[in-house]
């Protein structure tokens, strides 16, 4: 099972980078921000239906961190997921790089679907604004993921709201930072873009992880806390005796009532 889950995270992340970032690199001039956002969202929904029952289809280190803090997986599994996700992102970006080089006059150096702030932001957003935007957008994605899923596997219609949240995050984030919301998604393309893309990569690793932590904390108070209290009450039911040691029914345990000594004997035989 561990091998299957790791392979699922590897392939899923590679597919997300290949088709999601590929929509930006290869078709961005034709489909614009709306089309790119839908491509990311639809790709996530598709691979979640394919791999959700195997690994939960995190394909995002920030999501894995949120699931870890929600205590659905252990640290060993989280580390395996992170390694698979980053390696998958590199492989997906490498395949996309080979494909992009087959397109005449397509520039890949310094760009290649990488994220950026300052001069590399479409609206010129600075580092502080980019950090805040990535934290908030990742919070949306991870919070929705934790809310609609209740265990490690992603089953039923759960991929749909997660994919819609991812599309919404990209729709807002593309004009600001080219929308990371996923450290692995930023890492793979930045390696092949080089230059300033690598110099600014730290923000698009740290900020989504902070957003994942924030989502896990909020989710714990809004969803896990009442359930945790109910589980504690079920594990430790109230005592059978009421105030002053009386049993329910009005008799003390030591008073020899019917609760402790069985049916009461009446008549001469009692003597």
Tab-separated table of C-alpha atoms in Angstrom:
chain	number	residue	atom	x	y	z
A	1	UNK	CA	0.000	0.000	0.000
A	2	UNK	CA	2.827	2.417	0.751
A	3	UNK	CA	4.321	1.816	-2.699
A	4	UNK	CA	0.960	2.395	-4.365
A	5	UNK	CA	0.312	5.644	-2.506
A	6	UNK	CA	3.773	7.026	-3.239
A	7	UNK	CA	3.499	6.128	-6.929
A	8	UNK	CA	0.035	7.701	-7.051
A	9	UNK	CA	1.350	10.959	-5.581
A	10	UNK	CA	4.298	10.929	-7.985
A	11	UNK	CA	2.187	10.375	-11.103
A	12	UNK	CA	-0.573	12.717	-9.952
A	13	UNK	CA	1.814	15.610	-9.282
A	14	UNK	CA	3.607	15.035	-12.591
A	15	UNK	CA	0.269	15.156	-14.414
A	16	UNK	CA	-0.813	18.298	-12.575
A	17	UNK	CA	2.384	20.114	-13.586
A	18	UNK	CA	2.364	18.772	-17.134
A	19	UNK	CA	-1.230	19.703	-17.944
A	20	UNK	CA	-1.825	22.574	-15.527
A	21	UNK	CA	1.413	24.463	-16.107
A	22	UNK	CA	1.316	23.239	-19.705
A	23	UNK	CA	-1.903	25.175	-20.247
A	24	UNK	CA	-0.025	28.321	-19.219
A	25	UNK	CA	3.151	27.646	-21.191
A	26	UNK	CA	1.647	26.224	-24.380
A	27	UNK	CA	-1.817	27.772	-24.591
A	28	UNK	CA	-1.775	30.799	-22.310
A	29	UNK	CA	-2.058	33.294	-25.172
A	30	UNK	CA	-5.205	31.547	-26.405
A	31	UNK	CA	-7.133	30.668	-23.239
A	32	UNK	CA	-6.048	33.480	-20.876
A	33	UNK	CA	-6.374	33.382	-17.076
A	34	UNK	CA	-9.865	31.855	-17.053
A	35	UNK	CA	-8.862	28.978	-19.287
A	36	UNK	CA	-5.647	28.344	-17.344
A	37	UNK	CA	-7.563	28.316	-14.055
A	38	UNK	CA	-10.109	25.851	-15.409
A	39	UNK	CA	-7.312	23.677	-16.774
A	40	UNK	CA	-5.742	23.463	-13.310
A	41	UNK	CA	-9.096	22.780	-11.659
A	42	UNK	CA	-10.257	20.183	-14.184
A	43	UNK	CA	-6.885	18.428	-14.087
A	44	UNK	CA	-7.043	18.174	-10.298
A	45	UNK	CA	-10.596	16.806	-10.415
A	46	UNK	CA	-9.622	14.218	-13.008
A	47	UNK	CA	-6.549	12.925	-11.191
A	48	UNK	CA	-8.420	12.995	-7.872
A	49	UNK	CA	-11.020	10.637	-9.309
A	50	UNK	CA	-8.168	8.480	-10.618
A	51	UNK	CA	-5.937	8.398	-7.515
A	52	UNK	CA	-8.136	9.662	-4.687
A	53	UNK	CA	-8.993	6.198	-3.408
A	54	UNK	CA	-5.314	5.229	-3.346
A	55	UNK	CA	-3.461	8.154	-1.771
A	56	UNK	CA	-6.069	10.846	-1.244
A	57	UNK	CA	-4.547	12.714	-4.208
A	58	UNK	CA	-2.814	15.472	-2.253
A	59	UNK	CA	-0.345	16.250	-5.100
A	60	UNK	CA	0.563	19.317	-3.033
A	61	UNK	CA	2.976	19.529	-0.059
A	62	UNK	CA	0.762	22.178	1.582
A	63	UNK	CA	-2.234	19.813	1.491
A	64	UNK	CA	-0.107	16.997	2.907
A	65	UNK	CA	1.041	19.297	5.720
A	66	UNK	CA	-2.570	20.174	6.528
A	67	UNK	CA	-3.574	16.500	6.559
A	68	UNK	CA	-0.589	15.717	8.798
A	69	UNK	CA	-1.585	18.431	11.282
A	70	UNK	CA	-5.149	17.088	11.185
A	71	UNK	CA	-3.652	13.767	12.358
A	72	UNK	CA	-4.915	11.736	9.433
A	73	UNK	CA	-1.426	10.544	8.451
A	74	UNK	CA	1.847	10.124	10.338
A	75	UNK	CA	5.094	11.984	9.736
A	76	UNK	CA	6.684	9.051	7.896
A	77	UNK	CA	3.860	8.956	5.356
A	78	UNK	CA	3.981	12.744	4.991
A	79	UNK	CA	7.702	12.666	4.187
A	80	UNK	CA	7.100	9.962	1.571
A	81	UNK	CA	4.354	12.078	0.027
A	82	UNK	CA	6.579	15.180	-0.055
A	83	UNK	CA	9.416	13.346	-1.775
A	84	UNK	CA	7.043	11.842	-4.343
A	85	UNK	CA	5.403	15.204	-5.002
A	86	UNK	CA	8.630	17.144	-5.579
A	87	UNK	CA	10.128	14.406	-7.741
A	88	UNK	CA	6.878	14.147	-9.695
A	89	UNK	CA	6.868	17.912	-10.245
A	90	UNK	CA	10.404	17.770	-11.650
A	91	UNK	CA	9.497	14.922	-14.012
A	92	UNK	CA	6.314	16.651	-15.153
A	93	UNK	CA	8.214	19.901	-15.767
A	94	UNK	CA	10.935	18.014	-17.675
A	95	UNK	CA	8.386	16.438	-20.008
A	96	UNK	CA	6.735	19.822	-20.511
A	97	UNK	CA	10.134	21.392	-21.218
A	98	UNK	CA	10.850	18.834	-23.916
A	99	UNK	CA	7.434	19.452	-25.455
A	100	UNK	CA	7.778	23.242	-25.295
A	101	UNK	CA	11.108	23.094	-27.102
A	102	UNK	CA	9.305	21.577	-30.076
A	103	UNK	CA	7.225	24.739	-30.500
A	104	UNK	CA	8.998	27.298	-32.737
A	105	UNK	CA	9.763	30.692	-31.139
A	106	UNK	CA	8.418	29.639	-27.736
A	107	UNK	CA	10.542	31.253	-25.006
A	108	UNK	CA	11.140	29.123	-21.904
A	109	UNK	CA	14.162	30.738	-20.219
A	110	UNK	CA	13.219	32.889	-17.220
A	111	UNK	CA	9.498	32.129	-17.487
A	112	UNK	CA	8.226	28.608	-18.243
A	113	UNK	CA	5.116	28.949	-16.095
A	114	UNK	CA	7.109	29.846	-12.970
A	115	UNK	CA	5.788	32.094	-10.226
A	116	UNK	CA	7.106	35.520	-9.349
A	117	UNK	CA	6.663	38.849	-7.590
A	118	UNK	CA	7.886	42.363	-8.264
A	119	UNK	CA	8.903	42.639	-11.902
A	120	UNK	CA	7.876	39.026	-12.513
A	121	UNK	CA	4.311	39.595	-11.295
A	122	UNK	CA	1.710	40.470	-13.962
A	123	UNK	CA	0.516	43.384	-11.799
A	124	UNK	CA	3.902	44.186	-10.226
A	125	UNK	CA	2.911	42.942	-6.748
A	126	UNK	CA	5.716	43.127	-4.185
A	127	UNK	CA	7.050	40.317	-2.004
A	128	UNK	CA	4.830	41.167	0.978
A	129	UNK	CA	1.624	41.214	-1.038
A	130	UNK	CA	2.623	38.063	-2.902
A	131	UNK	CA	3.305	36.262	0.380
A	132	UNK	CA	-0.083	37.274	1.800
A	133	UNK	CA	-1.890	36.319	-1.398
A	134	UNK	CA	-0.293	32.876	-1.507
A	135	UNK	CA	-1.086	32.249	2.162
A	136	UNK	CA	-4.762	33.162	1.723
A	137	UNK	CA	-5.243	31.276	-1.545
A	138	UNK	CA	-3.584	28.144	-0.154
A	139	UNK	CA	-5.707	28.470	2.979
A	140	UNK	CA	-8.812	28.267	0.782
A	141	UNK	CA	-7.639	25.130	-0.995
A	142	UNK	CA	-6.409	23.239	2.078
A	143	UNK	CA	-9.405	24.234	4.217
A	144	UNK	CA	-11.848	22.998	1.580
A	145	UNK	CA	-9.826	19.793	1.214
A	146	UNK	CA	-9.902	19.093	4.963
A	147	UNK	CA	-13.584	19.983	5.198
A	148	UNK	CA	-14.961	17.821	2.403
A	149	UNK	CA	-12.724	14.819	3.131
A	150	UNK	CA	-12.971	12.826	6.339
A	151	UNK	CA	-10.204	10.262	5.916
A	152	UNK	CA	-7.130	9.704	3.779
A	153	UNK	CA	-8.925	8.374	0.658
A	154	UNK	CA	-10.867	10.872	-1.460
A	155	UNK	CA	-14.107	9.196	-2.500
A	156	UNK	CA	-17.479	10.024	-4.002
A	157	UNK	CA	-17.907	13.592	-5.222
A	158	UNK	CA	-15.200	14.992	-2.930
A	159	UNK	CA	-12.815	15.860	-5.817
A	160	UNK	CA	-15.313	18.341	-7.282
A	161	UNK	CA	-15.293	21.033	-4.542
A	162	UNK	CA	-11.527	20.635	-4.150
A	163	UNK	CA	-11.021	21.169	-7.876
A	164	UNK	CA	-13.375	24.165	-7.874
A	165	UNK	CA	-11.452	25.712	-4.963
A	166	UNK	CA	-8.204	25.162	-6.854
A	167	UNK	CA	-9.639	26.794	-9.977
A	168	UNK	CA	-10.863	29.773	-7.937
A	169	UNK	CA	-7.450	30.169	-6.290
A	170	UNK	CA	-5.787	30.195	-9.715
A	171	UNK	CA	-8.343	32.596	-11.134
A	172	UNK	CA	-7.472	35.120	-8.415
A	173	UNK	CA	-3.786	34.300	-8.124
A	174	UNK	CA	-2.683	34.197	-11.779
A	175	UNK	CA	-2.834	37.997	-12.225
A	176	UNK	CA	-0.943	38.437	-8.938
A	177	UNK	CA	1.841	35.837	-8.829
A	178	UNK	CA	0.939	33.330	-11.562
A	179	UNK	CA	-0.686	31.368	-8.689
A	180	UNK	CA	1.464	28.851	-6.892
A	181	UNK	CA	-0.734	27.489	-4.057
A	182	UNK	CA	1.500	24.427	-4.326
A	183	UNK	CA	5.252	24.322	-3.539
A	184	UNK	CA	5.803	21.357	-5.863
A	185	UNK	CA	4.028	23.107	-8.754
A	186	UNK	CA	6.403	26.067	-8.280
A	187	UNK	CA	9.535	23.984	-7.753
A	188	UNK	CA	9.452	21.949	-10.971
A	189	UNK	CA	9.039	24.800	-13.495
A	190	UNK	CA	11.481	27.080	-11.615
A	191	UNK	CA	14.290	24.569	-12.096
A	192	UNK	CA	13.930	24.780	-15.881
A	193	UNK	CA	13.199	28.519	-15.956
A	194	UNK	CA	16.310	29.394	-13.936
A	195	UNK	CA	17.404	32.951	-13.154
A	196	UNK	CA	15.051	35.029	-11.002
A	197	UNK	CA	12.534	32.193	-10.915
A	198	UNK	CA	14.913	30.263	-8.658
A	199	UNK	CA	15.793	33.361	-6.646
A	200	UNK	CA	12.134	33.989	-5.792
A	201	UNK	CA	11.218	30.328	-5.315
A	202	UNK	CA	11.534	30.500	-1.513
A	203	UNK	CA	8.348	32.574	-1.225
A	204	UNK	CA	6.294	30.070	-3.193
A	205	UNK	CA	7.455	27.247	-0.953
A	206	UNK	CA	7.118	28.982	2.411
A	207	UNK	CA	3.859	30.904	1.863
A	208	UNK	CA	1.747	27.906	0.743
A	209	UNK	CA	3.035	25.880	3.700
A	210	UNK	CA	2.004	28.701	6.054
A	211	UNK	CA	-1.418	28.702	4.404
A	212	UNK	CA	-1.666	24.947	4.946
A	213	UNK	CA	-0.851	25.321	8.644
A	214	UNK	CA	-3.412	28.106	9.023
A	215	UNK	CA	-6.085	26.000	7.328
A	216	UNK	CA	-5.376	23.029	9.618
A	217	UNK	CA	-5.627	25.231	12.733
A	218	UNK	CA	-8.916	26.831	11.668
A	219	UNK	CA	-10.335	23.465	10.592
A	220	UNK	CA	-9.522	22.018	13.991
A	221	UNK	CA	-11.645	24.666	15.723
A	222	UNK	CA	-14.518	24.687	13.232
A	223	UNK	CA	-14.853	20.962	12.538
A	224	UNK	CA	-12.656	18.720	14.663
A	225	UNK	CA	-13.184	20.256	18.111
A	226	UNK	CA	-16.885	19.336	18.594
A	227	UNK	CA	-16.283	15.853	17.197
A	228	UNK	CA	-13.316	15.393	19.494
A	229	UNK	CA	-15.412	16.393	22.496
A	230	UNK	CA	-18.147	13.917	21.511
A	231	UNK	CA	-15.577	11.160	21.162
A	232	UNK	CA	-14.208	11.934	24.631
A	233	UNK	CA	-17.699	11.800	26.135
A	234	UNK	CA	-18.361	8.483	24.412
A	235	UNK	CA	-15.056	7.058	25.640
A	236	UNK	CA	-15.665	8.310	29.198
A	237	UNK	CA	-19.430	8.131	29.890
A	238	UNK	CA	-20.841	9.844	32.993
A	239	UNK	CA	-20.836	7.747	36.198
A	240	UNK	CA	-23.880	5.688	37.106
A	241	UNK	CA	-24.214	7.487	40.448
A	242	UNK	CA	-25.667	10.954	40.720
A	243	UNK	CA	-24.952	13.638	43.310
A	244	UNK	CA	-24.081	12.518	46.878
A	245	UNK	CA	-23.405	8.992	45.667
A	246	UNK	CA	-27.018	8.114	44.935
A	247	UNK	CA	-27.740	5.697	42.127
A	248	UNK	CA	-30.190	6.757	39.486
A	249	UNK	CA	-33.508	5.746	40.951
A	250	UNK	CA	-32.938	7.251	44.390
A	251	UNK	CA	-31.081	4.433	46.213
A	252	UNK	CA	-27.542	4.480	47.559
A	253	UNK	CA	-25.301	1.635	46.331
A	254	UNK	CA	-24.632	0.565	49.911
A	255	UNK	CA	-28.225	0.846	51.026
A	256	UNK	CA	-29.123	-2.607	49.795
A	257	UNK	CA	-31.653	-1.443	47.241
A	258	UNK	CA	-32.878	-3.537	44.374
A	259	UNK	CA	-30.045	-2.209	42.197
A	260	UNK	CA	-27.455	-4.064	44.292
A	261	UNK	CA	-29.197	-6.980	46.026
A	262	UNK	CA	-31.674	-8.160	43.434
A	263	UNK	CA	-35.406	-8.598	44.037
A	264	UNK	CA	-36.580	-7.668	47.557
A	265	UNK	CA	-37.901	-10.613	49.609
A	266	UNK	CA	-41.269	-9.995	51.308
A	267	UNK	CA	-43.392	-11.945	53.756
A	268	UNK	CA	-42.509	-14.313	56.580
A	269	UNK	CA	-39.695	-15.862	54.641
A	270	UNK	CA	-37.723	-12.626	55.077
A	271	UNK	CA	-37.438	-13.303	58.746
